[in-house]
Short mmCIF file of C-alpha atoms and ligand atoms in Angstrom, two decimals:
data_model
loop_
_atom_site.label_atom_id
_atom_site.label_comp_id
_atom_site.label_asym_id
_atom_site.label_seq_id
_atom_site.Cartn_x
_atom_site.Cartn_y
_atom_site.Cartn_z
CA MET I 1 15.08 126.14 92.90
CA GLY I 2 13.23 123.69 90.69
CA LYS I 3 13.45 119.88 91.03
CA VAL I 4 15.88 119.73 88.11
CA GLY I 5 18.14 122.56 89.57
CA PHE I 6 18.05 120.80 92.96
CA CYS I 7 19.20 117.38 91.46
CA LEU I 8 21.92 119.27 89.53
CA ALA I 9 23.18 120.88 92.57
CA VAL I 10 23.15 117.57 94.52
CA SER I 11 25.00 115.79 91.68
CA CYS I 12 27.57 118.51 91.58
CA ALA I 13 28.20 118.39 95.28
CA VAL I 14 28.48 114.57 95.03
CA ALA I 15 30.93 114.81 92.12
CA SER I 16 32.98 117.45 93.92
CA CYS I 17 33.07 115.16 96.94
CA ALA I 18 34.16 112.12 94.91
CA ILE I 19 36.94 114.22 93.04
CA ALA I 20 38.13 115.51 96.48
CA ALA I 21 37.95 112.01 97.89
CA ILE I 22 40.11 110.74 95.03
CA LEU I 23 42.58 113.43 95.25
CA VAL I 24 42.92 113.03 98.92
CA SER I 25 43.27 109.29 98.48
CA ARG I 26 45.87 109.80 95.72
CA ARG I 27 47.68 112.20 97.88
CA VAL I 28 47.53 109.75 100.78
CA LYS I 29 48.85 106.93 98.48
CA SER I 30 51.46 108.97 97.10
CA ARG I 31 52.58 110.17 100.48
CA ARG I 32 52.51 106.53 101.65
CA LYS I 33 54.74 105.63 98.63
CA TRP I 34 57.04 108.51 99.33
CA ASN I 35 57.25 107.48 102.94
CA ARG I 36 58.40 104.04 101.59
CA VAL I 37 61.17 105.68 99.56
CA VAL I 38 62.23 107.68 102.65
CA GLY I 39 61.94 104.39 104.65
CA VAL I 40 64.43 102.70 102.25
CA LEU I 41 66.77 105.75 102.45
CA LYS I 42 66.58 105.67 106.26
CA GLU I 43 67.23 101.94 106.48
CA LEU I 44 70.20 102.44 104.21
CA GLU I 45 71.60 105.21 106.31
CA GLU I 46 71.34 103.21 109.39
CA GLY I 47 72.83 100.00 107.74
CA CYS I 48 75.74 102.02 106.38
CA SER I 49 76.41 104.22 109.44
CA THR I 50 80.05 104.45 110.40
CA PRO I 51 80.29 106.43 113.91
CA VAL I 52 83.86 106.76 115.00
CA GLY I 53 83.24 104.18 117.71
CA ARG I 54 82.53 101.56 114.93
CA LEU I 55 85.61 102.71 112.93
CA ARG I 56 87.75 102.21 115.77
CA GLN I 57 86.40 98.57 116.11
CA ILE I 58 87.23 98.04 112.51
CA VAL I 59 90.83 99.45 113.19
CA ASP I 60 91.41 97.00 115.87
CA ALA I 61 89.84 94.05 113.92
CA MET I 62 92.18 94.97 111.07
CA VAL I 63 95.20 94.94 113.40
CA VAL I 64 94.08 91.53 114.90
CA GLU I 65 93.73 90.11 111.41
CA MET I 66 97.04 91.38 110.42
CA HIS I 67 98.69 89.49 113.08
CA ALA I 68 96.70 86.33 112.38
CA GLY I 69 97.57 86.54 108.53
CA LEU I 70 101.24 87.02 109.35
CA ALA I 71 101.29 84.09 111.76
CA SER I 72 100.29 81.45 109.53
CA GLU I 73 99.11 80.88 105.89
CA GLY I 74 95.25 80.82 105.87
CA GLY I 75 95.37 82.23 109.54
CA SER I 76 93.00 85.08 108.50
CA LYS I 77 91.15 86.30 105.28
CA LEU I 78 93.90 88.77 105.12
CA LYS I 79 96.51 86.99 103.13
CA MET I 80 99.45 89.15 104.27
CA LEU I 81 101.53 88.04 101.28
CA LEU I 82 105.31 88.45 101.62
CA THR I 83 106.73 90.16 98.60
CA PHE I 84 110.47 89.48 99.16
CA ILE I 85 110.99 93.24 98.46
CA ASP I 86 113.28 94.30 101.24
CA LYS I 87 114.78 97.17 99.55
CA LEU I 88 113.27 100.11 97.82
CA PRO I 89 114.78 102.53 95.15
CA ASP I 90 116.36 105.49 96.51
CA GLY I 91 117.25 107.63 93.52
CA ASN I 92 120.59 106.30 92.49
CA GLU I 93 119.12 103.94 89.83
CA GLU I 94 120.23 104.75 86.26
CA GLY I 95 119.20 103.54 82.81
CA THR I 96 115.97 102.68 80.86
CA TYR I 97 113.55 100.28 82.28
CA TYR I 98 110.17 98.99 81.21
CA ALA I 99 107.05 98.17 82.97
CA LEU I 100 103.76 96.36 82.36
CA ASP I 101 100.62 97.18 84.47
CA LEU I 102 97.77 94.71 84.38
CA GLY I 103 95.08 94.47 87.00
CA GLY I 104 92.66 97.61 86.79
CA THR I 105 90.41 98.75 84.05
CA ASN I 106 93.34 99.66 81.75
CA PHE I 107 96.42 97.90 80.58
CA ARG I 108 99.70 100.03 80.68
CA VAL I 109 103.12 99.81 79.16
CA LEU I 110 105.75 102.13 80.28
CA ARG I 111 109.26 103.05 79.70
CA VAL I 112 111.20 104.98 82.36
CA GLN I 113 114.36 106.84 82.00
CA LEU I 114 116.31 107.08 85.36
CA GLY I 115 119.16 109.48 85.63
CA GLY I 116 120.76 108.70 89.06
CA LYS I 117 120.79 110.95 91.96
CA GLU I 118 120.95 114.31 90.21
CA SER I 119 118.01 113.89 87.70
CA LYS I 120 116.03 110.96 89.13
CA ILE I 121 113.19 110.17 86.60
CA MET I 122 114.29 111.95 83.48
CA GLY I 123 111.24 111.07 81.49
CA HIS I 124 108.70 108.38 81.11
CA LYS I 125 106.23 107.27 78.43
CA VAL I 126 103.03 105.54 79.20
CA GLU I 127 100.53 103.99 76.77
CA SER I 128 97.25 102.88 78.02
CA GLN I 129 94.37 100.97 76.76
CA PRO I 130 91.21 99.36 78.14
CA ILE I 131 91.60 95.67 78.63
CA PRO I 132 89.55 93.92 76.09
CA GLN I 133 86.59 92.42 77.85
CA HIS I 134 86.93 88.93 76.27
CA LEU I 135 90.37 88.66 77.60
CA MET I 136 89.40 88.86 81.25
CA THR I 137 87.81 85.31 81.00
CA SER I 138 89.78 83.63 78.15
CA THR I 139 92.91 81.61 78.39
CA SER I 140 96.40 82.58 79.81
CA GLU I 141 97.82 81.99 76.39
CA ASP I 142 95.56 84.55 74.91
CA LEU I 143 96.15 87.09 77.89
CA PHE I 144 100.02 86.91 77.53
CA ASP I 145 100.01 86.86 73.76
CA PHE I 146 98.06 90.13 73.95
CA ILE I 147 100.56 91.59 76.51
CA ALA I 148 103.53 90.63 74.71
CA SER I 149 102.27 92.01 71.28
CA THR I 150 101.24 95.33 72.96
CA LEU I 151 104.80 95.57 74.44
CA LYS I 152 106.42 94.63 71.15
CA GLU I 153 104.47 97.29 69.23
CA PHE I 154 105.37 99.84 72.05
CA VAL I 155 109.19 98.92 71.70
CA GLU I 156 109.00 98.96 67.87
CA ARG I 157 107.44 102.55 68.00
CA GLU I 158 110.32 103.76 70.27
CA GLY I 159 112.46 105.02 67.38
CA ASP I 160 116.17 105.32 67.22
CA ASP I 161 116.77 106.70 70.65
CA TYR I 162 116.27 103.34 72.02
CA THR I 163 116.92 100.92 69.15
CA VAL I 164 120.79 101.26 69.85
CA GLN I 165 120.08 99.28 72.94
CA LEU I 166 118.36 96.34 71.18
CA ASP I 167 121.38 94.04 71.60
CA ARG I 168 121.38 94.65 75.30
CA ARG I 169 118.83 92.62 77.32
CA ARG I 170 116.39 95.07 78.84
CA GLU I 171 114.86 94.76 82.44
CA LEU I 172 111.15 94.70 82.89
CA GLY I 173 108.92 95.24 86.11
CA PHE I 174 105.57 93.47 85.83
CA THR I 175 102.73 94.84 87.86
CA PHE I 176 100.02 92.04 88.21
CA SER I 177 97.36 93.24 90.66
CA PHE I 178 95.86 90.01 91.94
CA PRO I 179 96.77 87.88 94.95
CA VAL I 180 100.02 86.23 94.15
CA LYS I 181 102.03 84.12 96.37
CA GLN I 182 105.50 85.21 95.78
CA LEU I 183 108.35 82.73 95.34
CA SER I 184 110.98 85.50 94.96
CA VAL I 185 110.95 89.06 93.80
CA SER I 186 110.72 87.82 90.32
CA SER I 187 108.33 84.96 90.44
CA GLY I 188 105.08 84.10 92.08
CA VAL I 189 102.02 81.96 91.53
CA LEU I 190 98.43 83.28 91.14
CA ILE I 191 96.27 82.25 94.07
CA LYS I 192 92.86 83.40 92.67
CA TRP I 193 91.23 86.06 90.52
CA THR I 194 89.40 89.11 91.69
CA LYS I 195 87.83 92.15 90.04
CA GLY I 196 85.87 90.14 87.51
CA PHE I 197 88.72 88.24 85.91
CA SER I 198 88.58 84.65 85.54
CA ILE I 199 91.17 82.82 83.47
CA GLU I 200 91.20 79.54 85.20
CA ASP I 201 94.12 77.92 83.63
CA LEU I 202 96.52 80.61 85.13
CA VAL I 203 95.45 79.97 88.75
CA GLY I 204 98.52 78.18 90.51
CA LYS I 205 100.99 79.01 87.69
CA ASP I 206 104.05 81.19 87.87
CA VAL I 207 102.68 84.49 86.29
CA ALA I 208 106.24 85.89 85.70
CA GLU I 209 107.31 82.74 83.85
CA CYS I 210 104.29 82.79 81.61
CA LEU I 211 105.21 86.29 80.75
CA GLN I 212 108.75 85.49 80.09
CA GLN I 213 107.87 82.65 77.79
CA ALA I 214 105.39 85.02 75.93
CA LEU I 215 108.11 87.69 75.55
CA THR I 216 110.65 85.18 74.18
CA LYS I 217 108.06 83.85 71.74
CA LYS I 218 107.65 87.35 70.30
CA GLY I 219 111.53 87.70 70.12
CA LEU I 220 111.66 90.38 72.82
CA HIS I 221 115.00 90.41 74.68
CA MET I 222 113.76 91.35 78.04
CA ARG I 223 113.90 89.95 81.50
CA VAL I 224 111.16 89.98 83.91
CA ALA I 225 113.18 91.45 86.85
CA VAL I 226 110.38 91.93 89.28
CA LEU I 227 106.79 90.73 89.68
CA VAL I 228 104.76 93.12 92.00
CA ASN I 229 101.40 93.99 93.12
CA ASP I 230 100.06 97.49 92.30
CA THR I 231 100.31 98.56 95.86
CA VAL I 232 103.95 97.54 95.95
CA GLY I 233 104.80 99.67 92.75
CA THR I 234 103.00 102.44 94.43
CA LEU I 235 104.90 102.16 97.56
CA ALA I 236 108.20 102.25 95.51
CA VAL I 237 107.38 105.46 93.82
CA GLY I 238 106.08 106.93 97.07
CA HIS I 239 109.26 105.94 98.92
CA TYR I 240 111.40 107.13 96.10
CA ASP I 241 109.80 110.71 96.29
CA ASP I 242 109.58 110.76 100.11
CA ASP I 243 111.35 108.36 102.33
CA ASP I 244 108.91 108.70 105.26
CA THR I 245 106.52 106.65 103.06
CA VAL I 246 105.60 103.38 104.97
CA ALA I 247 102.49 102.26 103.30
CA ALA I 248 100.47 102.32 100.00
CA VAL I 249 96.79 102.06 99.26
CA ILE I 250 95.01 101.42 96.10
CA ILE I 251 91.29 102.70 95.68
CA GLY I 252 90.56 102.13 92.21
CA THR I 253 88.67 99.19 90.34
CA GLY I 254 89.77 97.34 93.43
CA THR I 255 91.18 98.15 96.74
CA ASN I 256 94.35 96.95 98.57
CA ALA I 257 97.27 98.13 100.71
CA CYS I 258 100.84 97.10 101.50
CA TYR I 259 103.35 98.42 104.09
CA VAL I 260 106.68 97.80 105.44
CA GLU I 261 106.73 95.25 108.17
CA GLN I 262 109.69 94.70 110.39
CA THR I 263 111.28 91.48 109.56
CA ASP I 264 111.75 90.58 113.14
CA ALA I 265 107.78 90.37 113.27
CA ILE I 266 107.76 88.09 110.15
CA ILE I 267 110.59 85.95 111.73
CA LYS I 268 108.67 85.60 114.87
CA CYS I 269 105.73 84.53 112.88
CA GLN I 270 107.09 82.42 110.14
CA GLY I 271 110.80 81.88 110.99
CA LEU I 272 111.53 82.82 107.38
CA LEU I 273 113.95 85.70 106.94
CA THR I 274 117.63 86.16 107.66
CA ASN I 275 118.34 89.77 107.12
CA SER I 276 117.31 92.58 109.50
CA GLY I 277 115.18 95.35 108.42
CA GLY I 278 112.08 95.34 106.75
CA MET I 279 109.93 93.62 104.09
CA VAL I 280 106.96 94.78 102.05
CA VAL I 281 103.75 92.96 102.72
CA ASN I 282 100.92 92.71 100.34
CA MET I 283 97.83 92.60 102.72
CA GLU I 284 95.11 91.92 100.04
CA TRP I 285 92.90 93.90 102.25
CA GLY I 286 90.05 93.59 99.71
CA ASN I 287 89.29 90.22 101.37
CA PHE I 288 89.26 91.71 104.97
CA TRP I 289 86.19 90.69 106.95
CA SER I 290 84.90 91.59 110.35
CA SER I 291 81.42 91.44 112.00
CA HIS I 292 81.94 95.12 112.61
CA LEU I 293 81.72 96.07 108.91
CA PRO I 294 78.41 97.92 108.25
CA ARG I 295 77.06 95.38 105.71
CA THR I 296 73.55 95.73 104.23
CA SER I 297 71.21 93.64 102.20
CA TYR I 298 72.45 95.30 99.06
CA ASP I 299 76.07 94.21 99.80
CA MET I 300 74.80 90.68 100.32
CA ASP I 301 72.89 90.53 97.18
CA LEU I 302 75.86 92.04 95.27
CA ASP I 303 78.08 89.42 96.76
CA ALA I 304 75.71 86.57 96.01
CA ASP I 305 75.46 87.68 92.42
CA SER I 306 79.24 88.18 91.91
CA PRO I 307 81.46 85.72 90.34
CA ASN I 308 83.40 85.35 93.56
CA PRO I 309 80.76 85.11 96.34
CA ASN I 310 82.13 85.13 99.99
CA ASP I 311 85.19 86.76 98.77
CA GLN I 312 86.49 90.37 98.81
CA ALA I 313 83.85 91.78 101.04
CA PHE I 314 85.77 94.85 102.00
CA GLU I 315 86.56 95.55 98.48
CA LYS I 316 82.85 95.04 97.46
CA MET I 317 81.97 97.87 99.88
CA ILE I 318 84.72 100.27 98.83
CA SER I 319 86.10 100.01 95.39
CA GLY I 320 85.17 101.56 91.94
CA MET I 321 84.03 98.28 90.48
CA TYR I 322 81.12 97.98 92.91
CA LEU I 323 80.00 101.37 94.34
CA GLY I 324 77.87 102.28 91.35
CA ASP I 325 76.17 99.01 91.46
CA ILE I 326 75.38 99.35 95.19
CA VAL I 327 73.60 102.75 94.30
CA ARG I 328 71.77 101.03 91.39
CA ARG I 329 70.50 98.36 93.73
CA VAL I 330 69.12 100.99 96.13
CA ILE I 331 67.38 102.93 93.52
CA LEU I 332 65.86 99.59 92.08
CA ARG I 333 64.44 98.90 95.62
CA MET I 334 63.01 102.36 95.77
CA ALA I 335 61.50 101.97 92.29
CA GLN I 336 59.96 98.74 93.29
CA GLU I 337 58.38 100.04 96.40
CA SER I 338 56.99 103.26 95.11
CA ASP I 339 56.11 104.82 91.85
CA ILE I 340 58.56 107.67 92.13
CA LEU I 341 60.17 106.45 88.94
CA GLY I 342 57.01 105.31 87.24
CA ASP I 343 56.88 101.55 86.27
CA VAL I 344 60.13 99.88 87.32
CA PRO I 345 62.46 100.79 84.44
CA PRO I 346 63.81 97.71 82.88
CA ARG I 347 67.33 99.04 82.59
CA LEU I 348 67.53 99.60 86.24
CA THR I 349 67.54 95.85 86.68
CA VAL I 350 70.74 95.44 84.59
CA PRO I 351 73.82 94.74 86.88
CA PHE I 352 76.72 97.20 86.59
CA ILE I 353 74.90 99.49 84.22
CA LEU I 354 75.54 102.38 86.66
CA SER I 355 79.34 102.90 86.60
CA THR I 356 81.03 104.51 89.61
CA PRO I 357 82.19 107.63 87.72
CA LEU I 358 78.46 108.24 86.64
CA MET I 359 77.52 107.72 90.27
CA ALA I 360 80.17 110.31 91.28
CA ALA I 361 78.89 112.75 88.81
CA MET I 362 75.42 112.50 90.38
CA HIS I 363 76.71 112.94 93.66
CA GLU I 364 78.77 115.99 92.84
CA ASP I 365 76.01 117.67 90.80
CA GLU I 366 76.12 121.21 92.27
CA SER I 367 73.26 122.68 90.06
CA SER I 368 70.07 123.82 92.03
CA ASP I 369 67.79 121.58 89.88
CA LEU I 370 70.28 118.74 89.70
CA THR I 371 70.44 118.74 85.85
CA GLU I 372 73.40 116.23 85.73
CA VAL I 373 71.40 113.68 87.85
CA SER I 374 68.36 114.00 85.42
CA ARG I 375 70.69 113.63 82.41
CA ILE I 376 72.46 110.56 83.93
CA LEU I 377 69.23 108.93 84.85
CA LYS I 378 67.89 109.45 81.39
CA ASP I 379 71.04 108.22 79.66
CA THR I 380 71.80 105.32 81.76
CA PHE I 381 68.08 103.97 82.86
CA GLU I 382 65.98 105.68 80.27
CA ILE I 383 64.10 107.29 83.13
CA ASP I 384 62.46 110.68 82.34
CA ASP I 385 61.01 113.37 84.55
CA VAL I 386 62.01 112.30 88.08
CA PRO I 387 60.80 114.97 90.39
CA LEU I 388 63.41 117.03 92.09
CA LYS I 389 62.69 115.54 95.45
CA GLY I 390 63.31 112.12 93.96
CA ARG I 391 66.74 113.24 92.44
CA LYS I 392 67.64 114.68 95.83
CA VAL I 393 66.97 111.38 97.39
CA ILE I 394 69.21 109.70 94.63
CA VAL I 395 71.99 112.08 95.47
CA ARG I 396 71.62 111.23 99.18
CA VAL I 397 72.11 107.40 98.35
CA CYS I 398 75.29 108.29 96.41
CA ASP I 399 76.49 110.23 99.48
CA VAL I 400 75.68 107.31 101.94
CA VAL I 401 77.28 104.72 99.80
CA THR I 402 80.50 106.83 99.12
CA ARG I 403 80.85 108.09 102.56
CA ARG I 404 80.74 104.60 104.12
CA ALA I 405 83.42 103.41 101.55
CA ALA I 406 85.77 106.34 102.39
CA ARG I 407 85.36 105.87 105.96
CA LEU I 408 86.18 102.24 105.82
CA VAL I 409 89.32 102.98 103.88
CA ALA I 410 90.38 105.41 106.65
CA ALA I 411 89.83 102.73 109.16
CA GLY I 412 91.97 100.36 107.19
CA ILE I 413 94.87 103.00 106.96
CA VAL I 414 94.66 103.63 110.65
CA GLY I 415 94.82 99.86 111.17
CA ILE I 416 98.06 99.67 109.40
CA LEU I 417 99.38 102.63 111.40
CA LYS I 418 98.50 101.09 114.57
CA LYS I 419 100.13 97.82 113.53
CA ILE I 420 103.48 99.55 112.94
CA GLY I 421 103.17 101.87 115.80
CA ARG I 422 102.52 105.10 113.97
CA ASP I 423 99.05 105.78 115.18
CA GLY I 424 100.24 107.87 118.28
CA SER I 425 99.32 105.30 120.80
CA GLY I 426 102.85 104.71 122.03
CA GLY I 427 104.39 102.49 119.43
CA VAL I 428 103.35 99.25 121.24
CA THR I 429 103.30 97.24 118.09
CA GLY I 430 106.85 97.75 116.94
CA GLY I 431 107.25 101.16 115.24
CA ARG I 432 110.74 102.04 114.73
CA SER I 433 112.33 105.31 116.12
CA LYS I 434 114.08 107.54 113.58
CA SER I 435 117.20 107.51 115.56
CA ILE I 436 118.52 105.93 118.83
CA GLY I 437 117.39 107.85 121.69
CA GLU I 438 114.26 109.43 119.96
CA PRO I 439 111.51 108.90 122.40
CA SER I 440 109.27 106.12 121.11
CA ASN I 441 105.98 107.79 121.80
CA LYS I 442 106.98 110.83 119.70
CA VAL I 443 104.75 110.57 116.56
CA ARG I 444 106.80 110.62 113.44
CA ARG I 445 105.92 112.05 110.17
CA THR I 446 104.24 109.14 108.20
CA VAL I 447 103.42 109.16 104.56
CA VAL I 448 100.98 106.75 102.91
CA ALA I 449 101.07 106.72 99.16
CA ILE I 450 97.48 106.57 97.57
CA GLU I 451 96.72 105.75 93.95
CA GLY I 452 93.42 105.39 92.25
CA SER I 453 90.72 107.58 90.81
CA LEU I 454 88.41 107.29 93.72
CA TYR I 455 90.74 109.33 95.97
CA SER I 456 92.50 111.38 93.21
CA SER I 457 89.47 112.49 91.23
CA TYR I 458 86.47 112.19 93.48
CA ASN I 459 86.51 115.09 95.81
CA MET I 460 83.76 114.04 98.10
CA PHE I 461 85.35 110.62 98.62
CA ARG I 462 88.72 112.20 99.36
CA GLU I 463 87.35 114.65 101.80
CA TYR I 464 85.26 111.85 103.60
CA LEU I 465 88.45 109.76 103.86
CA ASN I 466 90.61 112.60 105.18
CA GLU I 467 87.93 113.66 107.71
CA ALA I 468 87.64 110.11 109.01
CA VAL I 469 91.44 109.58 109.53
CA ALA I 470 91.46 112.77 111.52
CA GLU I 471 88.36 111.69 113.50
CA ILE I 472 89.91 108.26 114.36
CA LEU I 473 93.45 109.42 115.16
CA GLY I 474 92.47 112.78 116.67
CA GLU I 475 93.79 116.13 115.06
CA GLU I 476 96.99 116.13 116.78
CA VAL I 477 98.20 112.75 115.67
CA ALA I 478 96.48 113.17 112.20
CA GLN I 479 98.64 116.19 111.33
CA HIS I 480 101.77 113.86 111.28
CA VAL I 481 100.03 111.53 108.79
CA VAL I 482 100.33 112.60 105.14
CA LEU I 483 98.17 110.82 102.47
CA LYS I 484 100.05 111.60 99.22
CA VAL I 485 98.43 110.84 95.75
CA THR I 486 100.94 109.18 93.36
CA GLU I 487 100.19 109.14 89.44
CA ASP I 488 101.01 106.01 87.49
CA GLY I 489 102.57 104.67 90.67
CA PRO I 490 102.00 100.95 89.96
CA GLY I 491 103.77 101.07 86.67
CA ILE I 492 106.50 103.55 87.43
CA GLY I 493 107.15 101.87 90.72
CA ALA I 494 107.49 98.54 88.98
CA ALA I 495 110.19 100.09 86.51
CA LEU I 496 111.91 101.50 89.66
CA LEU I 497 111.90 98.13 91.39
CA ALA I 498 113.15 96.58 88.10
CA ALA I 499 116.16 99.02 88.31
CA ALA I 500 116.72 98.21 91.89
CA TYR I 501 116.65 94.53 91.28
CA SER I 502 118.14 94.52 87.80
CA SER I 503 120.95 92.05 87.19
CA SER I 504 123.45 94.87 87.26
CA ASN I 505 122.25 96.16 90.54
CA VAL I 506 121.47 93.09 92.50
CA ALA I 507 124.77 93.01 94.34
CA SER I 508 124.95 96.76 94.69
CA ASP I 509 124.11 98.82 97.83
CA ASN I 510 122.59 101.91 96.07
CA VAL I 511 119.17 101.02 97.52
CA THR I 512 117.55 101.68 100.80
CA LEU I 513 117.37 98.68 102.89
CA LEU I 514 114.10 98.84 104.65
C1 GLC A 601 92.28 93.38 94.08
C2 GLC A 601 93.51 92.57 93.90
C3 GLC A 601 94.77 93.15 94.51
C4 GLC A 601 94.97 94.61 93.98
C5 GLC A 601 93.68 95.43 94.23
C6 GLC A 601 93.81 96.84 93.69
O1 GLC A 601 91.98 93.60 95.44
O2 GLC A 601 93.23 91.37 94.55
O3 GLC A 601 95.89 92.36 94.27
O4 GLC A 601 95.93 95.23 94.56
O5 GLC A 601 92.64 94.83 93.57
O6 GLC A 601 93.98 96.73 92.24
#
């Protein structure tokens, strides 16, 4: 080999070594970055873990807080608001009733025709529209003007079937799904806003009175017969269909629960009531807090950035308004710590850009190459070409966040069952026997009505929730607990309650005393 040849060979060898070194170092770097992604995922999994032991601690904390909230106003972060609803519709109600449902993503107007014992709900009409974004932070006058105008248009479109009744005052149920301190079944003041609403001049005012004034101003001859929370409407519908229903849970934009509390428990706590039986209590469980809750740095950041920091901690870990954004925050951290998504995509930093339905769609993508995940990442964040292993990690993030949410709801439900002695532990906390002589430790069939798209339309969420209820209670007890989906429960239930508490019905006894 000549000198030139030798030099060439040496240069080639050096170059190959250099290239190999670069490749190795890139691979090492990329493995290191990938390890960071895996590290973020592992940390999330640990932070969100909900083994059954922890769920049981949450159940017990829920029971303790329920007692404390009932015992005194401000005694717990759980408000345990008395609703004054001490009777629920039982099927004898007759006539046409209206309802307005405000508090989720959509505003609904409903008309429900009740045919008495034989035909029960003969028909109902619902019109739904998204709440205009600007109204969520405007004035109470604008809000109620919008509500009354929408109702007026609805009534005017009804046609001849209903105009005959125009001379008769109609009864209306108002579902207003925010924390309200009830003064009676048909009046109550707003305590605070949740779920991104903030119309400051309404706080402390009687919400039903504001609505009544707006209706009168529009010339609508209607009486606000009941003011209820969406959980209470859902309980009314659940109980109307199945009188073993003792509680209702909402898992939608927000989350909350109500249940039938024995009045002697309330009397003992507050010395308030005179009748015996039960009363529906709106727990406002979205604000539940316990140190046992598996809270991560993502939850804390989301809370700090929210319009209501230090409020609604449970809701912020569970409901549809927030789950998508928790996932976005995790993906953002992964992008910041590695280059699996290239440079940090600017849209990934936009709060609430990833909605919970899109998150659910990624989670439930069953295609082998996760095409739906690719599409959503591209459409939402303008991220192209995420490798399959990156897409798999994102699906896993959705799974961890959803599973935690569903299992926390399960713990909340079992907390209620335990409080009313329906958890199979012997009824120590005041569950009623079906009939005198029935052994108190026999587990009765217990129905919990559930409304909200996270449970009704998100299969993985529903499966995780059902599975956790069975895990906490044990299969034997769990088979007596039925979680029943309602549809339009908040609105239809308000119409049913308007019928039960209508002026013509107030003195009658064709209702179930709780
Ligand atoms: C929020 C509200 C509560 C409502 C729930 C579900 O938590 O404060 O009143 O029931 O959302 O809509």
